[in-house]
Short mmCIF file of C-alpha atoms in Angstrom, two decimals:
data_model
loop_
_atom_site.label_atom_id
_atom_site.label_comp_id
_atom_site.label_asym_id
_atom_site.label_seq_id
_atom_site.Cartn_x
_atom_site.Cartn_y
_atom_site.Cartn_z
CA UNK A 1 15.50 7.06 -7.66
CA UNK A 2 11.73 6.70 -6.53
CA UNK A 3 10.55 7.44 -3.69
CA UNK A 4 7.21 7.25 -2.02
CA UNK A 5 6.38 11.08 -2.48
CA UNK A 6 7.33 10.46 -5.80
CA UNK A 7 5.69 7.52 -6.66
CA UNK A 8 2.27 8.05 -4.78
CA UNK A 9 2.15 11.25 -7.20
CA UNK A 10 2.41 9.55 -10.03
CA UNK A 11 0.06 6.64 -9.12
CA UNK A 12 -2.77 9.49 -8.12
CA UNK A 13 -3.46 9.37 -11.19
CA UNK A 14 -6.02 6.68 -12.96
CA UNK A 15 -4.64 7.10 -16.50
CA UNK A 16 -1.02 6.49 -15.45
CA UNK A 17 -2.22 3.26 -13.55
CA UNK A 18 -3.83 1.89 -16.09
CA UNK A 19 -0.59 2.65 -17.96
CA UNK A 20 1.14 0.72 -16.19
CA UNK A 21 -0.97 -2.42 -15.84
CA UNK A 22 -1.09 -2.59 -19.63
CA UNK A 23 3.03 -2.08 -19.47
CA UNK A 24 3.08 -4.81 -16.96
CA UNK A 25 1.73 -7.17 -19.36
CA UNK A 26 3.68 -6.76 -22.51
CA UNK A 27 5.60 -3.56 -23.91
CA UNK A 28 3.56 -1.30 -25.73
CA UNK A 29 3.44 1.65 -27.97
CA UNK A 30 1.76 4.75 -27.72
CA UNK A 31 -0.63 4.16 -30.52
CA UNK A 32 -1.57 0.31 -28.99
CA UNK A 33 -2.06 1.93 -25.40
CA UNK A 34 -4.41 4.77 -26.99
CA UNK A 35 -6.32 2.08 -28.33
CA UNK A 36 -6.36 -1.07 -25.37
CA UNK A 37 -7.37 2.13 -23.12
CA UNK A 38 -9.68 4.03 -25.48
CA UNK A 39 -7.81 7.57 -24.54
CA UNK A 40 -6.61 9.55 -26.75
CA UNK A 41 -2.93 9.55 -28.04
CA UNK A 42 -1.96 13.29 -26.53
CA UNK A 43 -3.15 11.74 -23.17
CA UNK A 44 -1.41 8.78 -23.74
CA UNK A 45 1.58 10.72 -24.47
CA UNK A 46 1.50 13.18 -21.60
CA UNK A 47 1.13 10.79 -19.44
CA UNK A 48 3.70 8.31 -20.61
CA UNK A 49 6.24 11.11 -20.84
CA UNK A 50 5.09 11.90 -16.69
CA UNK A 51 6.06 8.46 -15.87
CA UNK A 52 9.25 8.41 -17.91
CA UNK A 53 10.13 11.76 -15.49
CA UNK A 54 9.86 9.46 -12.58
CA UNK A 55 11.64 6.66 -13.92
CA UNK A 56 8.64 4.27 -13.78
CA UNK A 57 8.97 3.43 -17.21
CA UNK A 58 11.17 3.70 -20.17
CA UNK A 59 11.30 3.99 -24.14
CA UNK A 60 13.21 2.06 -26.59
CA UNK A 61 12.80 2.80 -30.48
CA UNK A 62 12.38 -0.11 -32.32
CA UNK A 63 12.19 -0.48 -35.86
CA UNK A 64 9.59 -2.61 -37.75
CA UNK A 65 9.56 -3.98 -41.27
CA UNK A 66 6.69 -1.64 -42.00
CA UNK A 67 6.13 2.06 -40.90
CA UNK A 68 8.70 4.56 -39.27
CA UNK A 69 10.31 3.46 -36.37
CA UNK A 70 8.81 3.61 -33.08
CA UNK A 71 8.94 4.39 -28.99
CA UNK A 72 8.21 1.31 -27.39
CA UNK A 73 7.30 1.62 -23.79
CA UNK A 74 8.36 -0.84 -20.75
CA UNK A 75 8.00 -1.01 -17.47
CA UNK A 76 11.61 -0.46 -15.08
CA UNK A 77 10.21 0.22 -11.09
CA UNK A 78 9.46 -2.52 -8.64
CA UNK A 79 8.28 -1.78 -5.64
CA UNK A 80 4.99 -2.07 -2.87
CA UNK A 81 3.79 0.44 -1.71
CA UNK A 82 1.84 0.58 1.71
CA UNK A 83 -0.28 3.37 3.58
CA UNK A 84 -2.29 2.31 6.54
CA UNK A 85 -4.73 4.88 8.59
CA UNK A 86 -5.99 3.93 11.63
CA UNK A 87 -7.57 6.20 13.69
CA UNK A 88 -4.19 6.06 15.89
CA UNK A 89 -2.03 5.12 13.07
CA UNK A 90 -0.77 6.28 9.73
CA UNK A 91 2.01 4.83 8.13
CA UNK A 92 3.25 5.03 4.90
CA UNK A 93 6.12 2.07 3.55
CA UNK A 94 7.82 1.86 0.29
CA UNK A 95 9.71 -1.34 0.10
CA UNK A 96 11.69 -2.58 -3.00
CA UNK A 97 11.99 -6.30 -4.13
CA UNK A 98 15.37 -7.51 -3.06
CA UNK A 99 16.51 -9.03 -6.87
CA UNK A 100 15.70 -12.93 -7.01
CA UNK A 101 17.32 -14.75 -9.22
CA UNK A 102 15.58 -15.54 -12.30
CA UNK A 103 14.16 -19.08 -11.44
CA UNK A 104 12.01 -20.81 -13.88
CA UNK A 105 8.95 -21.65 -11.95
CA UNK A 106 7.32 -23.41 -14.48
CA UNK A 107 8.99 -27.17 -16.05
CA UNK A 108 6.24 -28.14 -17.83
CA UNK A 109 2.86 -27.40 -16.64
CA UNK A 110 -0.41 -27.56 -18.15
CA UNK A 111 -2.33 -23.92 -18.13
CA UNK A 112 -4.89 -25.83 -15.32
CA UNK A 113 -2.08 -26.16 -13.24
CA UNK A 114 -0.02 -22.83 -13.40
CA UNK A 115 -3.79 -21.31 -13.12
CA UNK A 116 -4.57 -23.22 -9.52
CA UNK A 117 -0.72 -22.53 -8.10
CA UNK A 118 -1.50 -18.97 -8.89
CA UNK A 119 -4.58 -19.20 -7.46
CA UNK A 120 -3.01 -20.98 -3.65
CA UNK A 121 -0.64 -18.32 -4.02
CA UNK A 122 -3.27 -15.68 -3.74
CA UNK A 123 -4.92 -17.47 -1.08
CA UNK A 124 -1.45 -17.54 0.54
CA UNK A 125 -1.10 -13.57 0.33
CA UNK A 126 -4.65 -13.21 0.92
CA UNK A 127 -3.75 -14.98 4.51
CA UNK A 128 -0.23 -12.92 5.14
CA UNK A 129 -2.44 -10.21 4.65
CA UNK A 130 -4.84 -10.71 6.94
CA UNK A 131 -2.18 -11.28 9.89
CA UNK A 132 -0.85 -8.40 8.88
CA UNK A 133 -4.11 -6.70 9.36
CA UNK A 134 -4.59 -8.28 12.71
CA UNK A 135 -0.98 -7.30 14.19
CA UNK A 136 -1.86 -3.97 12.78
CA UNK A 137 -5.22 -3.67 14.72
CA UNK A 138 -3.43 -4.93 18.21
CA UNK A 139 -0.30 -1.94 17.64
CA UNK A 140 -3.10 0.09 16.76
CA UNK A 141 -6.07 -0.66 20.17
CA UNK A 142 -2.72 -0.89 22.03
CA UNK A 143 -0.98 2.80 21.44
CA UNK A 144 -4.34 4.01 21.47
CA UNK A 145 -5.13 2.73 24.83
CA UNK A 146 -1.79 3.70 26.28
CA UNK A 147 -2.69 7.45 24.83
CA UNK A 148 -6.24 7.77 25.99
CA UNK A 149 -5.26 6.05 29.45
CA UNK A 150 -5.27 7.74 32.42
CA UNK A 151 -1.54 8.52 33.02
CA UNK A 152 -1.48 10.19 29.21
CA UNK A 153 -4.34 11.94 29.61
CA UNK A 154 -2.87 14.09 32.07
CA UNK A 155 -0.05 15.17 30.15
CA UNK A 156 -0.05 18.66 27.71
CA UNK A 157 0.83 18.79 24.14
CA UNK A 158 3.83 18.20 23.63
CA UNK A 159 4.45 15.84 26.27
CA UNK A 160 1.72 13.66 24.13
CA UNK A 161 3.59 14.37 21.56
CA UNK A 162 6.80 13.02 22.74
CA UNK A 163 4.88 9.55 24.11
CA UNK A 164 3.68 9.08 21.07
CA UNK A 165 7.05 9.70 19.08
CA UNK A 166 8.34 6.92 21.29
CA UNK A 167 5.72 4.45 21.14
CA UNK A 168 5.40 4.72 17.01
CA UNK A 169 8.92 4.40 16.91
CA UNK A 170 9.62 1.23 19.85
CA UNK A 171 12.71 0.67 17.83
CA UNK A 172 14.14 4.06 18.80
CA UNK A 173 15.86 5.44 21.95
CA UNK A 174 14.96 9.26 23.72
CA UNK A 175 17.90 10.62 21.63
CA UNK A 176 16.25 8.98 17.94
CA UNK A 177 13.06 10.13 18.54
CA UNK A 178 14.39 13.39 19.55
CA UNK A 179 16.20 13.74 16.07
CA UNK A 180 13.07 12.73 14.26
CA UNK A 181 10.82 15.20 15.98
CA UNK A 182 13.23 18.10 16.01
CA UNK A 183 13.11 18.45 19.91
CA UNK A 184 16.08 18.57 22.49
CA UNK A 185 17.66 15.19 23.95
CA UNK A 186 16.67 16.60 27.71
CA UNK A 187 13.20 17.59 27.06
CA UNK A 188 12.29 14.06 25.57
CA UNK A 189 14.70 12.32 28.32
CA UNK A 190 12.58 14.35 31.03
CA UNK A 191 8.92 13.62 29.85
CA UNK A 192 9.74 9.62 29.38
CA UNK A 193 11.16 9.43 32.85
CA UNK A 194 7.90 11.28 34.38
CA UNK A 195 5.24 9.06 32.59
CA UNK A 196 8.40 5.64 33.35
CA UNK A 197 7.67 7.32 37.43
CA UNK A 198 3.72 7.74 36.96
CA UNK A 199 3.52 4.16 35.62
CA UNK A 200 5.34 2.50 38.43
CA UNK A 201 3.44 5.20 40.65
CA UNK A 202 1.60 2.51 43.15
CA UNK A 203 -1.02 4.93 43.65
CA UNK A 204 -2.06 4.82 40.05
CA UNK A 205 -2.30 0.73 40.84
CA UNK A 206 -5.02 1.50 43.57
CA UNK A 207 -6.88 4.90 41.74
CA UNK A 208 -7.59 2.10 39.53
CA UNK A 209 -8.74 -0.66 41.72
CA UNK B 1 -17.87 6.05 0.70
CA UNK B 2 -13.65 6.03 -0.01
CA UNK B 3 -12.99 4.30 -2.61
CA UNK B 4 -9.04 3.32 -4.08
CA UNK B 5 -9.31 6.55 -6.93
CA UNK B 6 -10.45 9.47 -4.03
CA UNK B 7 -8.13 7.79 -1.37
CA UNK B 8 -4.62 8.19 -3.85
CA UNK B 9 -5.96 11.24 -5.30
CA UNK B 10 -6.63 13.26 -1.42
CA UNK B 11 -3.05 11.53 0.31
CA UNK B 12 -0.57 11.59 -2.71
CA UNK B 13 -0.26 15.17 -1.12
CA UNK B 14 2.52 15.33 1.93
CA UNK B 15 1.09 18.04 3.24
CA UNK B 16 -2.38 16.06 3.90
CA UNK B 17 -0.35 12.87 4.40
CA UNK B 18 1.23 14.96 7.52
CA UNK B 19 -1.78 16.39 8.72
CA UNK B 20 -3.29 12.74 8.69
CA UNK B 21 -0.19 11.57 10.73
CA UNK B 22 -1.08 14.68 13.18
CA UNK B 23 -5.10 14.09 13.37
CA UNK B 24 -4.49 10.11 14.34
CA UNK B 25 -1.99 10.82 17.40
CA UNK B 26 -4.96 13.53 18.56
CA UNK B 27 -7.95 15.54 17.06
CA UNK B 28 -6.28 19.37 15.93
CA UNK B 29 -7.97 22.57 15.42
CA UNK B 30 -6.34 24.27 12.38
CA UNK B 31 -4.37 26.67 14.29
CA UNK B 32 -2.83 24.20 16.33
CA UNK B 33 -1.86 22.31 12.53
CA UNK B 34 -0.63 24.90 11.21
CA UNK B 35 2.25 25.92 14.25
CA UNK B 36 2.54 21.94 14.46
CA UNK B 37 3.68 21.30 10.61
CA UNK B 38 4.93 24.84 9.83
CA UNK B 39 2.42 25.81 7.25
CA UNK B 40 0.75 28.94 6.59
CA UNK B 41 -3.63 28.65 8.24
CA UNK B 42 -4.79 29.09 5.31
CA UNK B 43 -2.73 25.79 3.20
CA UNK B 44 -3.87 24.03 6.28
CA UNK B 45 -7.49 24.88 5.61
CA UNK B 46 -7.35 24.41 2.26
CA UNK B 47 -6.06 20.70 2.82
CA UNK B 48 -8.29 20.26 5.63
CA UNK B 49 -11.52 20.96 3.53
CA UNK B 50 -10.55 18.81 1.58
CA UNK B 51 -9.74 15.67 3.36
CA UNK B 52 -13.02 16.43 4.86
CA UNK B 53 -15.00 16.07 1.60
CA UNK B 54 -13.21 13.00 1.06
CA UNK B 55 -14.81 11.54 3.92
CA UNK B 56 -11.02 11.13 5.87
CA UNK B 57 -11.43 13.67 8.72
CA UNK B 58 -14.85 15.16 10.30
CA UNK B 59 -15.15 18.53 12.02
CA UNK B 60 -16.67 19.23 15.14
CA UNK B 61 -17.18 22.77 17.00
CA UNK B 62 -15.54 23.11 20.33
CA UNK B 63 -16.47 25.84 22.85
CA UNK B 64 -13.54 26.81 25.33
CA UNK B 65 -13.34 28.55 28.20
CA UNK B 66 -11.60 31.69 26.60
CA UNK B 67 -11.77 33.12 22.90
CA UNK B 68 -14.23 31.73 20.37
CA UNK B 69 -15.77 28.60 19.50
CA UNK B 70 -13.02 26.47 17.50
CA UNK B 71 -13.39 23.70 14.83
CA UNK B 72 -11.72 20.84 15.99
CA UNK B 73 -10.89 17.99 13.07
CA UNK B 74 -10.56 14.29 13.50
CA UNK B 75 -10.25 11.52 11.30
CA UNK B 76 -12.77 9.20 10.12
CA UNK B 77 -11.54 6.59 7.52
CA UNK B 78 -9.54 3.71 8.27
CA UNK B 79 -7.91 1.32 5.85
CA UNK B 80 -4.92 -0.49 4.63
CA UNK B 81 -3.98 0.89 0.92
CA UNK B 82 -1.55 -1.80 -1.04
CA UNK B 83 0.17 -0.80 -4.24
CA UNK B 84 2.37 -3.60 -6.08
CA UNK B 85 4.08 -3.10 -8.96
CA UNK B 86 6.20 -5.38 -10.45
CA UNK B 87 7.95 -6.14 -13.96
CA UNK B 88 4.59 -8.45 -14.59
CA UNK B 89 2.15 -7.19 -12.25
CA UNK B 90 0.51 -4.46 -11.06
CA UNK B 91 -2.38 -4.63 -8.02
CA UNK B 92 -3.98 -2.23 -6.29
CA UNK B 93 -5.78 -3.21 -3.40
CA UNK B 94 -7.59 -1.31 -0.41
CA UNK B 95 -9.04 -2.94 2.48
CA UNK B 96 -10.73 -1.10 5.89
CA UNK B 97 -10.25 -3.43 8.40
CA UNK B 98 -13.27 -5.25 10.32
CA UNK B 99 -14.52 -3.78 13.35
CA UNK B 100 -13.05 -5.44 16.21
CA UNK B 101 -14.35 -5.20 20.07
CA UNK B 102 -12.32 -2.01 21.76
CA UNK B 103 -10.49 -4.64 23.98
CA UNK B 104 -8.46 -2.97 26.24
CA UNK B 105 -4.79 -4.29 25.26
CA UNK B 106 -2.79 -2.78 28.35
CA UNK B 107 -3.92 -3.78 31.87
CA UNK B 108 -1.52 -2.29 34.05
CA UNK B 109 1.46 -2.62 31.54
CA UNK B 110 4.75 -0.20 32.30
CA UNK B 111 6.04 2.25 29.38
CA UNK B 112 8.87 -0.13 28.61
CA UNK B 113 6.88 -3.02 28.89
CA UNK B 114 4.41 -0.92 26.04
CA UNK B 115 6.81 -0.76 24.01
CA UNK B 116 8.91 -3.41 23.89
CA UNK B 117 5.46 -5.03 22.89
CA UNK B 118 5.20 -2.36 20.19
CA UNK B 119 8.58 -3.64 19.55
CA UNK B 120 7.29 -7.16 19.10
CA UNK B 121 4.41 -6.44 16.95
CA UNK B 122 6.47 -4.22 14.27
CA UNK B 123 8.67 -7.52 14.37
CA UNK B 124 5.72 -9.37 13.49
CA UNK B 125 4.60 -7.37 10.73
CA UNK B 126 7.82 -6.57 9.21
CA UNK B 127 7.75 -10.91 8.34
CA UNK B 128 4.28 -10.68 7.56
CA UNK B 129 5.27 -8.27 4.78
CA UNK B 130 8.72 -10.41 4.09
CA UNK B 131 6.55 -13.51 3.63
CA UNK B 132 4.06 -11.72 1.87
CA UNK B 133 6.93 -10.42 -0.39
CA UNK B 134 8.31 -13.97 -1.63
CA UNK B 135 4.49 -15.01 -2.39
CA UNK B 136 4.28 -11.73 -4.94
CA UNK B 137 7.77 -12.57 -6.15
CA UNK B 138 6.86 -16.02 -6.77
CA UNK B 139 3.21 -14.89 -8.22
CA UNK B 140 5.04 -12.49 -10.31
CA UNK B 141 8.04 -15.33 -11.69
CA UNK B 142 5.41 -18.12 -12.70
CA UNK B 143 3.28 -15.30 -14.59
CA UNK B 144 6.66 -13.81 -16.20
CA UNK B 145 8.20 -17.16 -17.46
CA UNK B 146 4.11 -18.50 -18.66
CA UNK B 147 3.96 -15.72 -20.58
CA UNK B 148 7.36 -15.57 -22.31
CA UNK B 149 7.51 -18.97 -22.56
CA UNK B 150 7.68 -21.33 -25.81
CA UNK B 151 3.53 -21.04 -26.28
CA UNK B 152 2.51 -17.77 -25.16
CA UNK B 153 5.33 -15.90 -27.48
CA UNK B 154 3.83 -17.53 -30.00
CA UNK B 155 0.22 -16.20 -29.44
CA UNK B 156 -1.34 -12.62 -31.12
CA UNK B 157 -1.63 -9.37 -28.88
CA UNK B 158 -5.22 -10.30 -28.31
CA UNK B 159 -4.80 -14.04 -27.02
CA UNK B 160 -2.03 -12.46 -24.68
CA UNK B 161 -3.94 -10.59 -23.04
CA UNK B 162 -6.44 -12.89 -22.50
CA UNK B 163 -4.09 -15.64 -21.48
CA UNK B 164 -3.23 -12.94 -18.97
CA UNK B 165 -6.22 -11.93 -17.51
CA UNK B 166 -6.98 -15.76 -17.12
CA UNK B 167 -3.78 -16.02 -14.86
CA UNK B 168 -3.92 -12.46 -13.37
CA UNK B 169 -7.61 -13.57 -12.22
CA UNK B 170 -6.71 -17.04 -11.55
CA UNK B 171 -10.09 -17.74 -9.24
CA UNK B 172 -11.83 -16.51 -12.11
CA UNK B 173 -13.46 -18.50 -15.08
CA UNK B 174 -13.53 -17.59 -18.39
CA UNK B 175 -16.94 -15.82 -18.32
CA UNK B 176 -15.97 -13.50 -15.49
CA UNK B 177 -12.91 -12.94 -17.20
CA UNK B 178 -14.34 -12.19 -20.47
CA UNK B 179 -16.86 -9.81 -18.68
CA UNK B 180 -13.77 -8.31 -16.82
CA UNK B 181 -11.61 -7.06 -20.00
CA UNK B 182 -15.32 -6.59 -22.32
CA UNK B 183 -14.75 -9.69 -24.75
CA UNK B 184 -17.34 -12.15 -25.80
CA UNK B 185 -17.46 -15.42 -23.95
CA UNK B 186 -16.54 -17.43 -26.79
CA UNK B 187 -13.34 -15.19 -27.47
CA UNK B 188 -11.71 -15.98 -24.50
CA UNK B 189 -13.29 -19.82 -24.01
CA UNK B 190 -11.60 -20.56 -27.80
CA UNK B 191 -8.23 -18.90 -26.64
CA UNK B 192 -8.11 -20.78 -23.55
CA UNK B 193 -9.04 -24.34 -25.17
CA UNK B 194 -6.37 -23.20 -27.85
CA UNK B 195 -4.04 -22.87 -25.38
CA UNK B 196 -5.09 -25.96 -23.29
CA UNK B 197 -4.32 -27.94 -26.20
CA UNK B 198 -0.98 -26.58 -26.99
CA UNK B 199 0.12 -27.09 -23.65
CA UNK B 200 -1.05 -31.02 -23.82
CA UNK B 201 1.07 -31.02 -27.31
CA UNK B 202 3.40 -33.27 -27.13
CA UNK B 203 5.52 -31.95 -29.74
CA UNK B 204 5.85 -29.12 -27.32
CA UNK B 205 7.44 -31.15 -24.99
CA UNK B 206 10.18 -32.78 -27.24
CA UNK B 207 10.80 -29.62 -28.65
CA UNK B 208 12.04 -28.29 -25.00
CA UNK B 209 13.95 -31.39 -24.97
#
């Protein structure tokens, strides 16, 4: 249903995102977003109905004891959402949360207590994300040196091309990256056994002595 | 210079996203772009103008041997751009990673020996983002059941909110908080001691009995 062409489109958008963080919180209606936000109802609405298109949120009518019925808006997508640019890099991951059961994490704690759990959790995913970040810079310094190296270097276009394809995607054999870049099995088969010859190439050992 | 707003706004486009992907393998004039992502010079310049405003790529003149002096494009901007959105929460983050020493990462490594590394690393980072998964699931859980739970359903739309921006910001106090969603210290400080209290109640806990 959402994908990350999708999704980053509706995002783009400040409005929408601070849509959603009120949504997030509790369910709201139009008329309480206009207000929380300070933007007008026709914005409100436009952009509500944008991220109903998508299938980021949803509308229920509910009836109150007072006043007409009306649209209450909720949240349905889950999902993270990851872009990193490097100069050498640029990735772009959607992943959805796998659906944990509904475990009550809180018996009976005191607000003090949820607040400082919360808070060791976000030092926790502070941390994750900071290895992250450092595996990221070593994929990154080491593709880049492997492309600006001297066996690389000597290669055209496409051939680059083709190294490349093959080193973002280490998970991949000739004939996957092939697929993925639209190019013939042979031509990709050729150009990684010339640059698998150059490397083992013992002059290359001693031009760099 | 980028900031979270410009950087959704200039790569919720694919067409930038895949010039992006193109400019980090290897600087591109927009010629080159164009026959490389199938789209017509002038899209390609359009797109390129502006991720250059946006402070992502830089352009740079280029004499060659034959025909005229070309503009050749590079990027610039390096980050890590998080998006999580969950029935609960919702956190945007961007972070441009530190400047590390250009180690060289491959001394005489051979192409399969590159990437089975590469191979390694995406390992590495695919349970960075697992682990970093079940923290925001967890975050997201003990948020969910505080704020349906027995005392927080019974609070008004106001003291929910700030109940949530207490745990949303958990490092937070209640000043910073109050300064963060433009309430009055003494708001949010009588909410919070309300709720303090509540949770201390022991009626509260021989009621979930």
């Amino acid at each position: 249903m959402n994908d990350l062409d999708t999704i980053l489109s509706v995002i783009e958008n400040p409005t929408r995102r601070r849509i959603l963080m009120a949504l997030v919180r509790e369910p709201h209606y139009p008329l309480q977003l206009s207000k929380e936000l300070g933007v007008s109802q026709q914005a409100i609405m436009k952009n509500l109905d944008i991220l109903e298109k998508n299938g980021l949120v949803e509308s229920r009518k509910e009836s109150s004891d007072r006043g007409p019925v009306k649209m209450v808006y909720r949240p349905t997508s889950e999902f993270t959402l990851t872009i990193d640019m490097r100069n050498g890099l640029f990735r772009a991951t959607l992943s959805m949360p796998a659906s944990v059961d509904d475990a009550q994490e809180n018996r009976d704690m005191e607000f003090d207590e949820v607040r400082e759990t919360l808070s060791e959790i976000d030092r926790q995913i502070s941390e994750f994300d900071r290895l992250r970040e450092e595996m990221i810079e070593r994929r990154n310094r080491m593709m880049s040196s492997f492309m600006h190296g001297p066996i690389a270097s000597e290669l055209g276009y496409l051939e680059r091309s083709i190294i490349y394809g093959m080193l973002n995607s280490p998970e991949h054999d000739a004939s996957e990256v092939s697929r993925e870049m639209g190019l013939r099995d042979d031509t990709t088969t050729k150009v990684v056994n010339d640059i698998e010859n150059k490397c083992k190439d013992p002059k290359r050992v001693m031009r760099n002595e």
